[in-house]
């Protein structure tokens, strides 16, 4: 689960991060998001960003962890 108010606090703690969210989330969470991805295009989207870009990925921690492994990134993952 990803309550928008809690996700907003998390995002505000990391203002220098690009926020990527999985498509299967609420409109309120999407409103806090820079890029919305699907499981099919998540790796491609993350790979398209500069390697030094700081990223928050949420709310699907498992997908975020998998994309971290595939891309060698260290995205911050929503733990909620």
Backbone as JSON Lines, residues from 0, in Angstrom:
{"i":0,"aa":"X","n":[0.84,-1.19,0.0],"ca":[0.0,0.0,0.0],"c":[0.88,1.24,0.0]}
{"i":1,"aa":"X","n":[0.33,2.3,-0.57],"ca":[1.11,3.54,-0.68],"c":[0.2,4.74,-0.44]}
{"i":2,"aa":"X","n":[-0.03,5.07,0.82],"ca":[-0.83,6.26,1.1],"c":[-0.14,7.51,0.53]}
{"i":3,"aa":"X","n":[-0.88,8.29,-0.21],"ca":[-0.3,9.45,-0.89],"c":[0.36,10.43,0.08]}
{"i":4,"aa":"X","n":[-0.23,10.62,1.26],"ca":[0.35,11.58,2.21],"c":[1.72,11.1,2.71]}
{"i":5,"aa":"X","n":[1.86,9.8,2.92],"ca":[3.15,9.26,3.36],"c":[4.17,9.29,2.22]}
{"i":6,"aa":"X","n":[3.72,8.96,1.01],"ca":[4.61,9.0,-0.15],"c":[5.08,10.43,-0.39]}
{"i":7,"aa":"X","n":[4.19,11.39,-0.21],"ca":[4.55,12.8,-0.39],"c":[5.66,13.21,0.58]}
{"i":8,"aa":"X","n":[5.57,12.79,1.83],"ca":[6.62,13.09,2.82],"c":[7.95,12.5,2.37]}
{"i":9,"aa":"X","n":[7.92,11.25,1.9],"ca":[9.12,10.56,1.43],"c":[9.74,11.32,0.25]}
{"i":10,"aa":"X","n":[8.91,11.73,-0.69],"ca":[9.38,12.47,-1.86],"c":[9.99,13.81,-1.44]}
{"i":11,"aa":"X","n":[9.34,14.5,-0.53],"ca":[9.83,15.81,-0.08],"c":[11.15,15.7,0.68]}
{"i":12,"aa":"X","n":[11.44,14.54,1.26],"ca":[12.72,14.32,1.94],"c":[13.87,14.19,0.94]}
{"i":13,"aa":"X","n":[13.55,14.0,-0.33],"ca":[14.55,13.78,-1.37],"c":[14.22,14.65,-2.59]}
{"i":14,"aa":"X","n":[14.28,15.98,-2.42],"ca":[13.83,16.88,-3.5],"c":[14.7,16.82,-4.76]}
{"i":15,"aa":"X","n":[15.9,16.27,-4.64],"ca":[16.8,16.2,-5.8],"c":[16.63,14.91,-6.59]}
{"i":16,"aa":"X","n":[15.6,14.12,-6.29],"ca":[15.37,12.84,-6.96],"c":[14.22,12.95,-7.97]}
{"i":17,"aa":"X","n":[14.38,12.26,-9.08],"ca":[13.29,12.07,-10.03],"c":[12.41,10.95,-9.48]}
{"i":18,"aa":"X","n":[11.11,11.15,-9.51],"ca":[10.17,10.17,-8.95],"c":[9.55,9.35,-10.07]}
{"i":19,"aa":"X","n":[9.77,8.04,-9.99],"ca":[9.19,7.1,-10.94],"c":[8.22,6.21,-10.17]}
{"i":20,"aa":"X","n":[7.01,6.08,-10.72],"ca":[6.0,5.23,-10.07],"c":[5.46,4.2,-11.05]}
{"i":21,"aa":"X","n":[5.15,3.05,-10.49],"ca":[4.51,1.98,-11.25],"c":[3.08,2.39,-11.56]}
{"i":22,"aa":"X","n":[2.62,2.06,-12.74],"ca":[1.31,2.49,-13.23],"c":[0.15,2.06,-12.33]}
{"i":23,"aa":"X","n":[0.29,0.95,-11.64],"ca":[-0.78,0.43,-10.8],"c":[-0.75,1.09,-9.43]}
{"i":24,"aa":"X","n":[-1.03,2.37,-9.41],"ca":[-1.07,3.14,-8.17],"c":[-2.18,4.19,-8.28]}
{"i":25,"aa":"X","n":[-2.44,4.86,-7.21],"ca":[-3.55,5.83,-7.2],"c":[-3.2,7.1,-7.96]}
{"i":26,"aa":"X","n":[-4.22,7.82,-8.35],"ca":[-4.03,9.1,-9.02],"c":[-3.29,10.08,-8.11]}
{"i":27,"aa":"X","n":[-3.53,10.0,-6.82],"ca":[-2.86,10.9,-5.87],"c":[-1.35,10.65,-5.85]}
{"i":28,"aa":"X","n":[-0.93,9.4,-5.93],"ca":[0.5,9.08,-5.99],"c":[1.06,9.49,-7.35]}
{"i":29,"aa":"X","n":[0.33,9.24,-8.41],"ca":[0.78,9.65,-9.74],"c":[0.99,11.16,-9.82]}
{"i":30,"aa":"X","n":[0.19,11.92,-9.09],"ca":[0.33,13.37,-9.09],"c":[1.66,13.82,-8.48]}
{"i":31,"aa":"X","n":[2.29,12.96,-7.69],"ca":[3.58,13.26,-7.06],"c":[4.75,12.72,-7.9]}
{"i":32,"aa":"X","n":[4.43,12.16,-9.05],"ca":[5.37,11.4,-9.86],"c":[5.81,12.17,-11.08]}
{"i":33,"aa":"X","n":[7.1,12.02,-11.43],"ca":[7.62,12.62,-12.66],"c":[7.39,11.71,-13.86]}
{"i":34,"aa":"X","n":[7.56,10.4,-13.66],"ca":[7.45,9.42,-14.75],"c":[6.66,8.22,-14.25]}
{"i":35,"aa":"X","n":[5.66,7.8,-15.02],"ca":[4.89,6.6,-14.7],"c":[5.35,5.5,-15.65]}
{"i":36,"aa":"X","n":[5.62,4.31,-15.1],"ca":[6.11,3.19,-15.91],"c":[5.22,1.96,-15.74]}
{"i":37,"aa":"X","n":[5.36,1.05,-16.68],"ca":[4.75,-0.27,-16.58],"c":[5.86,-1.26,-16.28]}
{"i":38,"aa":"X","n":[5.5,-2.47,-15.96],"ca":[6.53,-3.48,-15.73],"c":[7.29,-3.77,-17.02]}
{"i":39,"aa":"X","n":[6.65,-3.58,-18.15],"ca":[7.29,-3.84,-19.44],"c":[8.32,-2.78,-19.81]}
{"i":40,"aa":"X","n":[8.04,-1.5,-19.5],"ca":[8.97,-0.45,-19.94],"c":[9.83,0.14,-18.83]}
{"i":41,"aa":"X","n":[9.71,-0.34,-17.61],"ca":[10.43,0.27,-16.48],"c":[11.94,0.27,-16.7]}
{"i":42,"aa":"X","n":[12.52,-0.85,-17.12],"ca":[13.97,-0.91,-17.32],"c":[14.39,0.06,-18.41]}
{"i":43,"aa":"X","n":[13.66,0.08,-19.51],"ca":[13.99,0.97,-20.62],"c":[13.95,2.43,-20.18]}
{"i":44,"aa":"X","n":[12.95,2.8,-19.42],"ca":[12.83,4.18,-18.94],"c":[13.99,4.53,-18.01]}
{"i":45,"aa":"X","n":[14.28,3.66,-17.05],"ca":[15.38,3.92,-16.12],"c":[16.7,4.0,-16.87]}
{"i":46,"aa":"X","n":[16.91,3.11,-17.83],"ca":[18.14,3.14,-18.63],"c":[18.27,4.42,-19.44]}
{"i":47,"aa":"X","n":[17.15,5.04,-19.79],"ca":[17.19,6.25,-20.61],"c":[17.61,7.49,-19.81]}
{"i":48,"aa":"X","n":[17.6,7.4,-18.5],"ca":[17.98,8.53,-17.65],"c":[19.48,8.53,-17.42]}
{"i":49,"aa":"X","n":[20.07,9.7,-17.22],"ca":[21.51,9.75,-16.95],"c":[21.88,8.86,-15.77]}
{"i":50,"aa":"X","n":[23.04,8.22,-15.87],"ca":[23.47,7.26,-14.83],"c":[23.6,7.91,-13.46]}
{"i":51,"aa":"X","n":[23.88,9.21,-13.42],"ca":[24.06,9.88,-12.13],"c":[22.76,10.5,-11.6]}
{"i":52,"aa":"X","n":[21.67,10.3,-12.31],"ca":[20.39,10.86,-11.86],"c":[19.88,10.08,-10.65]}
{"i":53,"aa":"X","n":[19.49,10.81,-9.63],"ca":[18.95,10.19,-8.42],"c":[17.47,9.9,-8.64]}
{"i":54,"aa":"X","n":[17.06,8.69,-8.26],"ca":[15.7,8.24,-8.56],"c":[15.05,7.65,-7.31]}
{"i":55,"aa":"X","n":[13.78,8.01,-7.13],"ca":[12.9,7.33,-6.19],"c":[11.99,6.45,-7.04]}
{"i":56,"aa":"X","n":[11.82,5.19,-6.63],"ca":[10.92,4.28,-7.33],"c":[9.87,3.77,-6.35]}
{"i":57,"aa":"X","n":[8.63,3.85,-6.75],"ca":[7.57,3.37,-5.89],"c":[6.32,3.07,-6.68]}
{"i":58,"aa":"X","n":[5.3,2.58,-6.1],"ca":[5.3,1.99,-4.78],"c":[5.65,0.51,-4.79]}
{"i":59,"aa":"X","n":[5.93,-0.05,-5.99],"ca":[6.21,-1.49,-6.09],"c":[7.67,-1.77,-5.77]}
{"i":60,"aa":"X","n":[7.95,-2.09,-4.52],"ca":[9.33,-2.33,-4.06],"c":[9.97,-3.5,-4.8]}
{"i":61,"aa":"X","n":[9.21,-4.55,-5.06],"ca":[9.77,-5.71,-5.74],"c":[10.2,-5.37,-7.16]}
{"i":62,"aa":"X","n":[9.37,-4.64,-7.89],"ca":[9.75,-4.22,-9.23],"c":[10.95,-3.29,-9.17]}
{"i":63,"aa":"X","n":[10.96,-2.36,-8.23],"ca":[12.09,-1.45,-8.08],"c":[13.39,-2.18,-7.79]}
{"i":64,"aa":"X","n":[13.32,-3.17,-6.92],"ca":[14.5,-3.97,-6.6],"c":[15.0,-4.72,-7.83]}
{"i":65,"aa":"X","n":[14.09,-5.28,-8.59],"ca":[14.44,-6.0,-9.81],"c":[15.1,-5.05,-10.83]}
{"i":66,"aa":"X","n":[14.54,-3.86,-10.99],"ca":[15.11,-2.89,-11.93],"c":[16.48,-2.42,-11.44]}
{"i":67,"aa":"X","n":[16.65,-2.25,-10.14],"ca":[17.98,-1.93,-9.6],"c":[18.99,-2.99,-10.02]}
{"i":68,"aa":"X","n":[18.62,-4.26,-9.89],"ca":[19.53,-5.36,-10.24],"c":[19.83,-5.38,-11.74]}
{"i":69,"aa":"X","n":[18.81,-5.16,-12.56],"ca":[19.01,-5.19,-14.01],"c":[19.87,-4.04,-14.51]}
{"i":70,"aa":"X","n":[19.73,-2.88,-13.88],"ca":[20.39,-1.67,-14.38],"c":[21.66,-1.3,-13.62]}
{"i":71,"aa":"X","n":[21.88,-1.92,-12.46],"ca":[23.03,-1.54,-11.64],"c":[22.82,-0.22,-10.91]}
{"i":72,"aa":"X","n":[21.59,0.25,-10.89],"ca":[21.26,1.5,-10.19],"c":[21.09,1.24,-8.7]}
{"i":73,"aa":"X","n":[21.01,2.34,-7.98],"ca":[20.72,2.28,-6.55],"c":[19.56,3.24,-6.26]}
{"i":74,"aa":"X","n":[18.42,2.97,-6.9],"ca":[17.26,3.83,-6.71],"c":[16.77,3.71,-5.27]}
{"i":75,"aa":"X","n":[16.25,4.79,-4.74],"ca":[15.58,4.72,-3.44],"c":[14.22,4.08,-3.67]}
{"i":76,"aa":"X","n":[13.9,3.09,-2.87],"ca":[12.65,2.37,-3.04],"c":[11.68,2.68,-1.91]}
{"i":77,"aa":"X","n":[10.44,2.89,-2.27],"ca":[9.37,3.08,-1.29],"c":[9.23,1.79,-0.5]}
{"i":78,"aa":"X","n":[9.31,1.88,0.8],"ca":[9.27,0.69,1.66],"c":[7.9,0.43,2.26]}
{"i":79,"aa":"X","n":[6.94,1.29,1.99],"ca":[5.63,1.19,2.61],"c":[4.82,0.0,2.22]}
